[in-house]
Amino acid sequence: MTDNPVILDVAGLAKHFTLRGPFGRVRRVVRAIDGVSFQVRRGETLGIVGESGSGKSTIGKCLVGIHEPDAGDLLFNDSSLLGLARRDRRRVARQLQYVYQDPGASLDPRWKVGRLLEEPLVIHADHGAAERRELVRAILGAVKLPDAFLDRYPHELSGGQQRRVGLARILTLNPSLIILDEPTSGLDVSVQAAVINLFKEMKAAFDLTYIFISHDLSVVRILCDRVAVMYAGRIVEIGDVEQVFEDPRHPYTRMLLNAVPRIGRPGARREIGGAGDIPAGEEVAGAGCPFQPRCAERLPRCAVDEPLPENLADGRGVACHAVAAP
Amino acid sequence: MARGGLLAEYRRAWVKLVRDPSSAIGMVILTALVLSAVLAPVLATHPQDVWDVHTAERLRPPSADHYFGTDRLGSDIYSRILFGARSTIFVAIVAIVASLAIGVPIGLIAGWSGGLLGNILMRFSDIFLAVPQIVLAIAIAQTFGPSIENVILALSATYWPWFTRLVYAEVRSLKNEIFIESLVGLGASTPRIVVLHVLPNVMSPIIIRSSIGMGFTILTAATLSFLGLGAQPPDPEWGRMISESREYLPFAWWYAAAPGIAIFLVVMGFNLLGDGLRDVLDPRLRRKVEK
């Protein structure tokens, strides 16, 4: 896997949201993501984990062009995604797709499944009508839904079925990189398992690369090869899933993993540590490590000097003064 | 959850409408209006009286020969009311269709683009809203001369901002829906998203507003005619007829009563239908009812 070519190279990506008061006065600037860099190799699954508000979804939305990043660059198959003309952007967009957290909400409630599945093909029109219907049937079969579903409306489907349709809609375009945004949240555990298996099967069948955005660490562990841990818009630790989960180095990663409740472990009341909330982006801008107010291992320099990701001997990247210079 | 395709939704809505007493009454009234307009030459007892003058029979009270009596020129009021339904329907439909044609696209553009362009468009429509509708209509009718066409022009020019505001607000909230955002990610063009996804999802409030707008438009048209700015004699226009009757009140009570009741019934019919449509088509209200 590590020898596969890099399909996506994210370099120093930043996206700030400006909240404006009356008369366009800037009320505050939220740094949703701030200087995020990582690479994804063809065929791997990269997990992105973090608390709500850590900027996970913003990364995904920048990748597919829903948000325009403020800084940094996105290289997809060695060509930049930014500053493209609309037409070029759409050509690239075929290969890079985004699956929403709630695929039911990502389907127009007034359109039938058949028409919804055909739509991506119509947008990127290079098929005849008959060919489109053929493709749609094939894809629907691939996600294991019967043809009868073509005539149903999204609200007539269950949560798991909606996710299948959402994924099928994307797969009709034959993409190479899919961003899955919280694809298992809000599902029964049994349905979750089915959906995860579906993702695995689709990955093998369509030769896909995934970016898997989730806060469900157990699912990330099952599905992902590598994982990036995000905090306040920055990646604090990134590495192989086994390394990160077995031997977390960044204090935040340790805290996050400790917070996972596990059945059968006595004394469920463990010290999670690091009380407090995630700071909103603008409060931490420029002033040291964003995690230091909650950190148990903070050093004097953490308050003034923001740690940058550094590669450790085992290949993972960690952004922490306490880890880099013990 | 009663969502689905437009057609399926409207089929369901139709069944509910027919079962709802008040909107059923509204539909009966409006069906009667349409029938009397279409069948006016057949139903009228004195069809030639739209134009003919019988001074010998002027201001006769209602009788077996003249159901609603006769007017100052001896014409049969019943027959004139039937023919008057034609211009009433004509004015209402043309004015609303024109308002839709202006207001909906502006609302879509303003709502979708937002920002400076959206603000300019909305402030522009605010200008039309700021002036009381009847005053603006009077000004237009007076500038271009009294006629039915100018009443329609005045009504369209003053009613479109309501559609703009309605569509604008709906589009603003729709734009935050995930299925719209996901279309952007899918690479869909803006016209495609707006026409194929946004517009169908704002159809229901537009239909409701159109029905209520018809009643409102008819009332305003009658007002303008009453003031002498609309239809000219001898056109059988309801508002015009009430205006003529003023000199003979209270003696010739039927002269004003017949067109007055006709206007009242038609406006009520459109309002009842509009309320009924709101009940069955507006999902927010529907959810409340179902709880």
Coordinates of C-alpha atoms in Angstrom, one line a residue:
Chain A
M1 CA 0.0 0.0 0.0
T2 CA 2.8 2.4 0.9
D3 CA 4.2 1.9 -2.6
N4 CA 1.0 2.9 -4.4
P5 CA 1.0 6.3 -6.1
V6 CA -0.3 9.3 -4.1
I7 CA -3.8 10.1 -5.4
L8 CA -4.5 13.1 -3.2
D9 CA -2.0 15.5 -1.8
V10 CA -3.3 18.1 0.6
A11 CA -0.8 20.8 1.4
G12 CA -1.4 23.5 4.1
L13 CA -5.1 23.6 3.5
A14 CA -7.0 26.3 5.4
K15 CA -10.6 27.4 5.4
H16 CA -11.9 30.3 7.5
F17 CA -15.5 31.2 7.9
T18 CA -16.3 34.9 8.5
L19 CA -19.4 35.6 10.5
R20 CA -20.7 39.0 9.7
G21 CA -22.9 41.3 11.8
P22 CA -25.2 43.9 10.4
F23 CA -23.7 46.1 7.6
G24 CA -21.1 43.5 6.8
R25 CA -19.1 44.1 9.9
V26 CA -16.8 41.2 10.6
R27 CA -18.0 39.7 13.9
R28 CA -15.6 36.9 14.2
V29 CA -13.5 34.6 12.0
V30 CA -13.7 30.9 12.7
R31 CA -10.7 28.9 11.5
A32 CA -12.5 25.7 10.6
I33 CA -9.3 24.2 9.3
D34 CA -5.9 25.7 9.6
G35 CA -2.8 24.4 7.8
V36 CA -3.8 20.8 7.2
S37 CA -1.5 18.6 5.2
F38 CA -1.8 14.9 4.4
Q39 CA -1.5 12.4 1.5
V40 CA -3.7 9.6 0.4
R41 CA -2.4 6.7 -1.6
R42 CA -4.4 4.9 -4.2
G43 CA -6.3 2.0 -2.7
E44 CA -6.0 2.9 0.9
T45 CA -8.6 4.1 3.4
L46 CA -7.7 7.1 5.5
G47 CA -9.8 7.8 8.5
I48 CA -10.2 11.3 9.8
V49 CA -11.4 11.4 13.4
G50 CA -12.0 14.2 15.9
E51 CA -14.7 15.8 18.0
S52 CA -17.6 17.7 16.5
G53 CA -16.3 21.1 15.3
S54 CA -12.8 19.9 14.7
G55 CA -13.0 20.6 11.0
K56 CA -13.4 17.0 9.7
S57 CA -16.3 17.7 7.3
T58 CA -14.8 21.0 6.2
I59 CA -11.8 19.1 4.7
G60 CA -14.1 16.9 2.8
K61 CA -16.2 19.7 1.5
C62 CA -13.1 21.6 0.4
L63 CA -12.0 18.6 -1.5
V64 CA -15.2 18.3 -3.6
G65 CA -15.5 22.1 -4.2
I66 CA -18.5 22.8 -1.9
H67 CA -16.2 25.2 0.0
E68 CA -13.4 27.2 -1.5
P69 CA -10.3 26.9 0.7
D70 CA -8.6 30.1 1.7
A71 CA -5.1 28.8 1.6
G72 CA -3.1 25.7 0.7
D73 CA -3.3 23.4 -2.3
L74 CA -5.1 20.3 -3.3
L75 CA -3.3 18.0 -5.8
F76 CA -5.5 15.2 -7.2
N77 CA -3.5 12.8 -9.4
D78 CA -0.7 15.4 -9.4
S79 CA -2.9 18.2 -10.8
S80 CA -4.3 21.0 -8.7
L81 CA -8.0 21.2 -8.0
L82 CA -7.9 24.9 -7.1
G83 CA -8.4 27.7 -9.6
L84 CA -9.9 25.4 -12.2
A85 CA -12.4 26.6 -14.7
R86 CA -15.9 25.3 -14.0
R87 CA -15.8 22.8 -16.9
D88 CA -12.4 21.4 -15.8
R89 CA -13.5 21.2 -12.2
R90 CA -16.5 19.1 -13.3
R91 CA -14.4 16.7 -15.2
V92 CA -12.2 16.1 -12.2
A93 CA -15.2 16.0 -9.9
R94 CA -16.4 12.8 -11.6
Q95 CA -13.5 11.0 -9.9
L96 CA -13.8 12.6 -6.5
Q97 CA -17.0 12.3 -4.8
Y98 CA -18.6 13.0 -1.4
V99 CA -21.1 10.8 0.4
Y100 CA -23.1 12.7 3.0
Q101 CA -23.6 11.8 6.6
D102 CA -27.4 11.6 6.0
P103 CA -27.8 10.2 2.5
G104 CA -31.5 10.5 2.9
A105 CA -31.2 14.2 3.2
S106 CA -28.9 14.3 0.2
L107 CA -31.7 12.9 -2.0
D108 CA -34.3 15.3 -3.5
P109 CA -37.5 14.2 -1.7
R110 CA -39.5 14.7 -4.9
W111 CA -37.4 12.6 -7.2
K112 CA -37.7 8.8 -7.5
V113 CA -34.7 6.7 -6.9
G114 CA -34.3 5.8 -10.6
R115 CA -34.2 9.4 -11.7
L116 CA -31.9 10.3 -8.8
L117 CA -29.4 7.6 -9.8
E118 CA -29.5 8.7 -13.4
E119 CA -28.9 12.4 -12.6
P120 CA -25.1 12.2 -12.1
L121 CA -24.8 10.6 -15.5
V122 CA -27.0 13.3 -17.0
I123 CA -24.9 16.0 -15.5
H124 CA -21.7 14.5 -16.8
A125 CA -23.6 13.7 -20.0
D126 CA -21.8 11.2 -22.3
H127 CA -24.3 8.4 -22.3
G128 CA -27.5 7.7 -24.2
A129 CA -30.8 7.2 -22.3
A130 CA -30.8 3.5 -22.7
E131 CA -27.2 3.2 -21.7
R132 CA -27.9 5.3 -18.6
R133 CA -30.8 3.0 -17.5
E134 CA -28.6 0.0 -18.0
L135 CA -25.8 1.5 -15.9
V136 CA -28.3 2.5 -13.1
R137 CA -29.7 -1.0 -13.0
A138 CA -26.2 -2.5 -12.8
I139 CA -25.2 -0.1 -9.9
L140 CA -28.4 -0.8 -8.1
G141 CA -27.6 -4.5 -8.3
A142 CA -24.1 -3.9 -7.1
V143 CA -25.4 -2.2 -3.9
K144 CA -27.8 -5.1 -3.5
L145 CA -31.1 -3.3 -4.0
P146 CA -33.8 -4.8 -6.3
D147 CA -34.9 -3.0 -9.5
A148 CA -38.3 -2.3 -7.8
F149 CA -36.6 0.4 -5.8
L150 CA -36.2 2.5 -9.0
D151 CA -39.8 3.6 -8.6
R152 CA -39.6 4.5 -5.0
Y153 CA -39.2 7.9 -3.3
P154 CA -36.4 8.4 -0.8
H155 CA -38.7 8.6 2.1
E156 CA -40.0 5.1 1.4
L157 CA -36.5 3.7 2.1
S158 CA -34.9 2.7 5.4
G159 CA -31.8 4.4 6.6
G160 CA -29.6 1.6 5.4
Q161 CA -31.3 1.6 2.0
Q162 CA -30.9 5.3 1.7
R163 CA -27.2 5.0 2.3
R164 CA -27.0 2.3 -0.4
V165 CA -28.8 4.6 -2.8
G166 CA -26.5 7.5 -1.8
L167 CA -23.5 5.4 -2.5
A168 CA -24.9 4.0 -5.7
R169 CA -25.6 7.6 -6.9
I170 CA -21.9 8.3 -6.6
L171 CA -20.7 5.0 -8.0
T172 CA -22.5 5.6 -11.3
L173 CA -19.7 8.1 -12.0
N174 CA -17.1 5.5 -11.5
P175 CA -15.0 7.7 -9.1
S176 CA -11.6 6.8 -7.8
L177 CA -11.7 8.7 -4.5
I178 CA -14.8 8.8 -2.3
I179 CA -15.1 10.9 0.8
L180 CA -17.5 9.2 3.3
D181 CA -18.7 11.7 5.9
E182 CA -20.0 10.0 9.0
P183 CA -21.6 7.2 6.9
T184 CA -22.5 5.0 9.8
S185 CA -23.9 7.5 12.4
G186 CA -27.5 7.1 13.2
L187 CA -27.7 3.5 12.2
D188 CA -28.5 0.4 14.2
V189 CA -25.4 -1.6 14.9
S190 CA -26.5 -4.5 12.7
V191 CA -27.2 -2.1 9.8
Q192 CA -23.9 -0.4 10.5
A193 CA -22.1 -3.7 10.0
A194 CA -24.0 -4.3 6.8
V195 CA -23.1 -0.8 5.5
I196 CA -19.4 -1.2 6.5
N197 CA -19.3 -4.5 4.6
L198 CA -20.9 -2.8 1.6
F199 CA -18.2 -0.1 1.7
K200 CA -15.5 -2.9 1.7
E201 CA -17.1 -4.8 -1.1
M202 CA -17.6 -1.6 -3.2
K203 CA -13.9 -0.7 -2.6
A204 CA -12.8 -4.0 -3.9
A205 CA -15.2 -4.1 -6.8
F206 CA -14.7 -0.6 -8.0
D207 CA -11.0 -0.1 -7.1
L208 CA -11.8 2.8 -4.7
T209 CA -9.9 4.9 -2.3
Y210 CA -11.7 6.2 0.7
I211 CA -11.4 9.1 3.0
F212 CA -13.5 8.1 6.0
I213 CA -14.7 10.9 8.2
S214 CA -16.0 9.7 11.5
H215 CA -16.1 10.1 15.2
D216 CA -16.8 6.4 15.7
L217 CA -13.3 5.1 16.6
S218 CA -14.2 1.4 16.5
V219 CA -15.6 1.7 13.0
V220 CA -12.4 3.6 11.9
R221 CA -10.3 0.8 13.3
I222 CA -12.2 -1.8 11.3
L223 CA -12.3 0.0 8.1
C224 CA -9.2 2.2 7.8
D225 CA -5.5 1.7 7.0
R226 CA -4.4 5.0 8.3
V227 CA -6.0 7.5 10.6
A228 CA -5.6 11.3 11.1
V229 CA -6.7 12.7 14.4
M230 CA -8.0 16.3 14.2
Y231 CA -8.2 18.9 16.9
A232 CA -9.4 22.5 16.4
G233 CA -8.9 22.5 12.7
R234 CA -5.4 20.9 12.8
I235 CA -4.1 17.3 12.4
V236 CA -2.4 16.4 15.7
E237 CA -1.5 12.9 14.9
I238 CA -1.5 10.8 11.7
G239 CA -0.3 7.3 11.1
D240 CA -1.2 3.7 10.6
V241 CA -4.3 2.6 12.4
E242 CA -2.6 -0.1 14.5
Q243 CA 0.2 2.3 15.6
V244 CA -2.1 5.1 16.6
F245 CA -4.7 2.9 18.3
E246 CA -2.2 0.7 20.1
D247 CA 0.3 3.3 21.0
P248 CA -1.2 6.8 20.8
R249 CA 1.5 9.5 21.2
H250 CA -0.3 12.8 21.2
P251 CA -2.0 13.6 24.5
Y252 CA -5.2 14.4 22.6
T253 CA -5.2 11.0 20.9
R254 CA -4.7 9.3 24.2
M255 CA -7.6 11.2 25.7
L256 CA -9.8 10.4 22.7
L257 CA -9.1 6.7 22.9
N258 CA -9.6 6.6 26.6
A259 CA -13.0 8.1 26.2
V260 CA -14.2 5.1 24.2
P261 CA -16.4 3.0 26.4
R262 CA -15.7 -0.7 26.2
I263 CA -18.1 -3.4 27.2
G264 CA -16.7 -5.8 29.8
R265 CA -14.2 -3.4 31.2
P266 CA -14.8 -3.0 34.9
G267 CA -14.8 0.4 36.6
A268 CA -16.4 2.2 33.7
R269 CA -15.8 5.5 35.5
R270 CA -12.3 6.2 34.3
E271 CA -10.5 9.4 34.4
I272 CA -10.8 10.8 30.9
G273 CA -8.8 13.8 31.8
G274 CA -8.5 17.1 30.0
A275 CA -11.8 18.5 31.1
G276 CA -13.1 21.4 29.1
D277 CA -14.5 22.0 25.6
I278 CA -12.9 22.3 22.3
P279 CA -11.9 25.9 21.8
A280 CA -13.6 27.7 19.0
G281 CA -11.1 28.5 16.2
E282 CA -10.7 32.2 16.7
E283 CA -9.7 31.9 20.4
V284 CA -6.7 29.8 19.7
A285 CA -5.4 31.5 16.6
G286 CA -1.7 32.0 16.7
A287 CA -1.3 31.5 20.4
G288 CA 0.5 28.3 21.0
C289 CA -0.8 24.8 20.8
P290 CA -4.6 24.7 20.5
F291 CA -4.9 21.7 22.8
Q292 CA -2.7 23.1 25.6
P293 CA -5.6 24.5 27.8
R294 CA -6.8 20.9 28.2
C295 CA -3.5 19.1 28.0
A296 CA -2.1 17.2 31.0
E297 CA 1.5 17.3 29.7
R298 CA 1.7 20.9 28.7
L299 CA 5.2 22.5 28.7
P300 CA 5.9 26.2 29.1
R301 CA 6.6 26.6 25.4
C302 CA 3.2 25.2 24.5
A303 CA 1.5 28.4 25.4
V304 CA 3.5 30.5 23.0
D305 CA 4.7 28.2 20.3
E306 CA 2.4 26.2 18.1
P307 CA 3.8 22.7 17.5
L308 CA 4.1 21.6 13.9
P309 CA 3.6 18.0 12.7
E310 CA 6.9 16.1 12.9
N311 CA 7.6 12.6 11.7
L312 CA 8.5 10.1 14.3
A313 CA 10.8 7.1 13.7
D314 CA 7.9 4.8 13.0
G315 CA 6.6 7.0 10.2
R316 CA 3.7 8.7 11.9
G317 CA 3.3 12.5 12.2
V318 CA 2.6 14.1 15.6
A319 CA 2.2 17.8 16.4
C320 CA 3.3 18.0 20.0
H321 CA 6.2 19.5 21.8
A322 CA 6.0 17.0 24.6
V323 CA 6.3 14.1 22.1
A324 CA 8.9 15.6 19.8
A325 CA 11.3 16.7 22.5
P326 CA 10.6 14.6 25.6
Chain B
M1 CA -44.4 11.5 6.3
A2 CA -46.3 12.5 3.2
R3 CA -43.6 13.5 0.9
G4 CA -42.9 12.3 -2.6
G5 CA -43.0 13.4 -6.1
L6 CA -45.0 16.4 -7.3
L7 CA -47.7 14.4 -9.1
A8 CA -48.2 11.9 -6.3
E9 CA -48.3 14.8 -3.8
Y10 CA -50.9 16.7 -5.8
R11 CA -53.0 13.6 -6.2
R12 CA -53.1 13.1 -2.5
A13 CA -53.7 16.8 -2.0
W14 CA -56.7 16.7 -4.4
V15 CA -58.3 13.9 -2.4
K16 CA -57.8 15.9 0.9
L17 CA -59.1 19.0 -0.8
V18 CA -62.3 17.4 -1.9
R19 CA -62.9 16.0 1.6
D20 CA -62.3 19.3 3.4
P21 CA -65.6 21.2 3.7
S22 CA -64.4 24.7 3.4
S23 CA -62.1 24.1 0.4
A24 CA -64.9 22.0 -1.2
I25 CA -67.2 25.0 -0.9
G26 CA -64.5 27.2 -2.4
M27 CA -64.1 24.9 -5.3
V28 CA -67.9 24.8 -5.9
I29 CA -68.0 28.6 -6.0
L30 CA -65.1 28.8 -8.4
T31 CA -66.5 26.0 -10.6
A32 CA -69.8 28.0 -10.7
L33 CA -67.7 31.1 -11.7
V34 CA -66.0 29.3 -14.5
L35 CA -69.2 27.7 -15.7
S36 CA -71.1 31.0 -15.8
A37 CA -68.2 32.6 -17.7
V38 CA -68.0 29.8 -20.3
L39 CA -71.8 29.3 -20.6
A40 CA -72.8 32.9 -20.2
P41 CA -74.6 33.0 -23.7
V42 CA -76.6 29.9 -22.8
L43 CA -77.4 30.7 -19.2
A44 CA -78.2 34.3 -19.7
T45 CA -82.0 35.1 -20.0
H46 CA -81.3 38.3 -22.0
P47 CA -77.8 37.8 -23.6
Q48 CA -78.3 40.8 -25.8
D49 CA -78.7 43.0 -22.8
V50 CA -75.0 43.4 -22.4
W51 CA -75.2 46.0 -25.0
D52 CA -78.9 46.7 -25.5
V53 CA -80.8 49.4 -23.8
H54 CA -84.5 49.2 -22.8
T55 CA -85.2 52.5 -21.2
A56 CA -88.8 51.6 -20.7
E57 CA -87.8 48.8 -18.3
R58 CA -85.2 50.7 -16.3
L59 CA -84.7 49.9 -12.5
R60 CA -87.2 47.1 -12.3
P61 CA -86.9 45.0 -9.0
P62 CA -86.1 41.3 -9.3
S63 CA -88.8 39.3 -10.9
A64 CA -89.4 36.1 -12.8
D65 CA -88.3 37.8 -16.0
H66 CA -85.3 39.6 -14.5
Y67 CA -83.9 37.4 -11.7
F68 CA -81.7 40.2 -10.3
G69 CA -83.8 43.1 -11.6
T70 CA -82.7 45.7 -14.3
D71 CA -80.2 48.5 -14.2
R72 CA -80.5 52.2 -15.1
L73 CA -80.7 51.4 -18.8
G74 CA -83.2 48.6 -18.4
S75 CA -80.6 45.9 -19.0
D76 CA -81.0 42.5 -17.3
I77 CA -78.5 42.5 -14.3
Y78 CA -78.5 38.7 -14.1
S79 CA -77.3 38.4 -17.7
R80 CA -74.7 41.2 -17.2
I81 CA -73.3 39.4 -14.1
L82 CA -72.8 36.2 -16.1
F83 CA -70.9 38.0 -18.8
G84 CA -69.0 40.0 -16.1
A85 CA -67.6 36.7 -14.8
R86 CA -65.6 36.5 -18.1
S87 CA -63.7 39.8 -17.5
T88 CA -63.3 38.9 -13.8
I89 CA -61.6 35.6 -14.6
F90 CA -59.6 37.2 -17.4
V91 CA -58.2 39.9 -15.2
A92 CA -57.4 37.6 -12.4
I93 CA -55.6 35.0 -14.5
V94 CA -53.6 37.3 -16.6
A95 CA -52.6 39.5 -13.7
I96 CA -51.5 36.5 -11.6
V97 CA -49.7 34.8 -14.5
A98 CA -47.9 38.0 -15.2
S99 CA -47.0 38.4 -11.6
L100 CA -45.7 34.8 -11.5
A101 CA -43.7 35.4 -14.7
I102 CA -42.0 38.4 -13.1
G103 CA -41.9 37.6 -9.4
V104 CA -40.8 33.9 -9.4
P105 CA -37.7 34.2 -11.6
I106 CA -36.5 37.3 -9.6
G107 CA -37.1 35.5 -6.4
L108 CA -35.2 32.5 -7.6
I109 CA -32.3 34.5 -8.8
A110 CA -32.2 36.7 -5.6
G111 CA -32.6 33.7 -3.3
W112 CA -30.0 31.6 -5.0
S113 CA -27.3 34.3 -5.6
G114 CA -27.8 36.1 -2.3
G115 CA -25.1 38.7 -1.6
L116 CA -25.2 42.0 -3.4
L117 CA -27.3 41.0 -6.4
G118 CA -29.9 39.4 -4.1
N119 CA -30.0 42.5 -2.0
I120 CA -30.4 44.8 -5.0
L121 CA -33.2 42.7 -6.3
M122 CA -35.0 42.4 -3.0
R123 CA -34.7 46.2 -2.3
F124 CA -36.0 46.8 -5.8
S125 CA -39.1 44.7 -5.0
D126 CA -39.4 46.4 -1.6
I127 CA -39.9 49.7 -3.5
F128 CA -43.1 48.2 -5.0
L129 CA -44.2 46.9 -1.7
A130 CA -43.6 50.2 0.2
V131 CA -46.2 52.0 -1.9
P132 CA -49.8 50.9 -1.0
Q133 CA -50.9 48.6 -3.8
I134 CA -54.2 50.5 -4.5
V135 CA -52.4 53.8 -4.7
L136 CA -49.8 52.5 -7.2
A137 CA -52.5 50.9 -9.2
I138 CA -54.5 54.1 -9.3
A139 CA -51.4 56.0 -10.4
I140 CA -50.7 53.5 -13.2
A141 CA -54.4 53.3 -14.3
Q142 CA -54.6 57.1 -14.4
T143 CA -51.3 57.6 -16.3
F144 CA -52.2 55.1 -19.0
G145 CA -55.9 55.8 -19.1
P146 CA -58.8 53.8 -17.8
S147 CA -59.2 50.3 -19.4
I148 CA -59.2 46.7 -18.5
E149 CA -55.7 46.2 -19.9
N150 CA -54.3 48.9 -17.7
V151 CA -56.0 47.4 -14.7
I152 CA -54.2 44.2 -15.5
L153 CA -50.9 46.1 -15.9
A154 CA -51.4 47.9 -12.6
L155 CA -52.3 44.6 -10.8
S156 CA -49.3 42.7 -12.2
A157 CA -46.9 45.6 -11.5
T158 CA -48.0 45.6 -7.9
Y159 CA -48.5 42.0 -7.1
W160 CA -45.3 40.4 -8.3
P161 CA -43.2 41.4 -5.3
W162 CA -45.3 39.1 -3.1
F163 CA -44.2 36.1 -5.2
T164 CA -40.6 37.4 -5.2
R165 CA -40.5 37.6 -1.4
L166 CA -42.1 34.2 -1.0
V167 CA -39.8 32.5 -3.4
Y168 CA -36.8 34.3 -2.0
A169 CA -37.5 33.1 1.5
E170 CA -38.1 29.5 0.4
V171 CA -35.0 29.4 -1.7
R172 CA -32.8 30.8 1.1
S173 CA -33.9 28.0 3.4
L174 CA -33.7 25.3 0.6
K175 CA -30.2 26.4 -0.2
N176 CA -29.1 25.0 3.2
E177 CA -30.7 21.6 2.5
I178 CA -28.1 18.9 2.1
F179 CA -29.6 17.6 -1.1
I180 CA -29.1 20.9 -2.8
E181 CA -25.5 21.2 -1.4
S182 CA -24.8 17.7 -2.6
L183 CA -25.8 18.6 -6.1
V184 CA -23.0 21.2 -6.1
G185 CA -20.6 18.5 -5.0
L186 CA -21.9 16.3 -7.8
G187 CA -21.0 19.0 -10.3
A188 CA -24.5 20.0 -11.3
S189 CA -24.9 23.4 -13.0
T190 CA -26.7 26.2 -11.3
P191 CA -29.6 26.4 -13.8
R192 CA -30.1 22.6 -13.4
I193 CA -30.2 22.9 -9.6
V194 CA -32.5 25.9 -9.6
V195 CA -35.0 24.7 -12.2
L196 CA -35.1 21.0 -11.6
H197 CA -34.6 20.9 -7.8
V198 CA -35.3 24.2 -6.2
L199 CA -38.4 25.3 -8.2
P200 CA -40.4 22.0 -7.7
N201 CA -39.7 22.3 -4.0
V202 CA -41.2 25.8 -3.8
M203 CA -44.2 25.0 -6.1
S204 CA -46.6 24.4 -3.2
P205 CA -46.3 27.8 -1.5
I206 CA -46.5 29.4 -5.0
I207 CA -49.7 27.6 -5.8
I208 CA -51.2 28.6 -2.4
R209 CA -50.2 32.2 -2.9
S210 CA -51.6 32.3 -6.4
S211 CA -55.0 31.2 -5.2
I212 CA -55.2 33.8 -2.5
G213 CA -53.7 36.3 -5.0
M214 CA -56.5 35.7 -7.5
G215 CA -59.2 36.7 -4.9
F216 CA -57.1 39.7 -3.9
T217 CA -56.6 40.7 -7.5
I218 CA -60.3 40.4 -8.3
L219 CA -61.1 42.7 -5.3
T220 CA -58.6 45.3 -6.4
A221 CA -59.7 45.1 -10.0
A222 CA -63.3 45.7 -8.8
T223 CA -62.1 48.6 -6.7
L224 CA -60.3 50.2 -9.7
S225 CA -63.4 49.8 -11.8
F226 CA -65.6 51.2 -9.1
L227 CA -63.3 54.3 -9.1
G228 CA -63.8 54.5 -12.9
L229 CA -60.3 53.5 -13.7
G230 CA -61.1 50.1 -15.2
A231 CA -63.7 48.8 -17.6
Q232 CA -65.7 51.4 -19.4
P233 CA -69.4 51.3 -20.1
P234 CA -71.1 49.4 -21.4
D235 CA -68.7 46.6 -20.4
P236 CA -70.5 44.4 -17.8
E237 CA -67.8 44.7 -15.1
W238 CA -68.9 44.0 -11.5
G239 CA -67.1 46.9 -9.8
R240 CA -68.3 49.2 -12.6
M241 CA -71.9 48.1 -12.0
I242 CA -71.7 48.9 -8.3
S243 CA -70.3 52.2 -9.1
E244 CA -73.3 53.0 -11.4
S245 CA -75.7 51.9 -8.8
R246 CA -74.7 54.5 -6.3
E247 CA -77.1 57.1 -7.6
Y248 CA -80.1 54.8 -7.2
L249 CA -79.4 53.6 -3.6
P250 CA -81.1 52.7 -1.4
F251 CA -84.1 52.5 -3.6
A252 CA -82.7 50.1 -6.3
W253 CA -80.9 47.9 -3.7
W254 CA -80.7 44.9 -6.1
Y255 CA -78.6 47.0 -8.5
A256 CA -75.6 47.0 -6.0
A257 CA -76.5 43.8 -4.2
A258 CA -76.2 41.4 -7.2
P259 CA -72.6 42.4 -8.3
G260 CA -71.6 42.9 -4.7
I261 CA -72.6 39.4 -3.7
A262 CA -70.9 38.0 -6.8
I263 CA -67.6 39.7 -5.9
F264 CA -67.9 38.6 -2.3
L265 CA -68.6 35.0 -3.3
V266 CA -65.7 34.8 -5.7
V267 CA -63.2 36.3 -3.4
M268 CA -64.4 34.1 -0.6
G269 CA -64.1 31.1 -3.0
F270 CA -60.5 31.8 -3.8
N271 CA -59.6 32.4 -0.1
L272 CA -61.3 29.2 1.0
L273 CA -59.5 27.3 -1.7
G274 CA -56.2 29.0 -0.8
D275 CA -56.6 28.1 2.9
G276 CA -57.5 24.5 1.9
L277 CA -54.5 24.3 -0.3
R278 CA -52.3 25.6 2.5
D279 CA -53.6 22.9 4.7
V280 CA -52.8 20.1 2.3
L281 CA -49.7 21.4 0.5
D282 CA -47.7 23.1 3.2
P283 CA -45.7 20.4 4.9
R284 CA -44.9 22.5 8.0
L285 CA -48.5 23.0 8.8
R286 CA -49.3 19.4 7.8
R287 CA -46.9 18.0 10.3
K288 CA -48.4 20.0 13.1
V289 CA -51.8 18.6 12.2
E290 CA -50.7 15.1 12.1
K291 CA -49.0 15.2 15.5

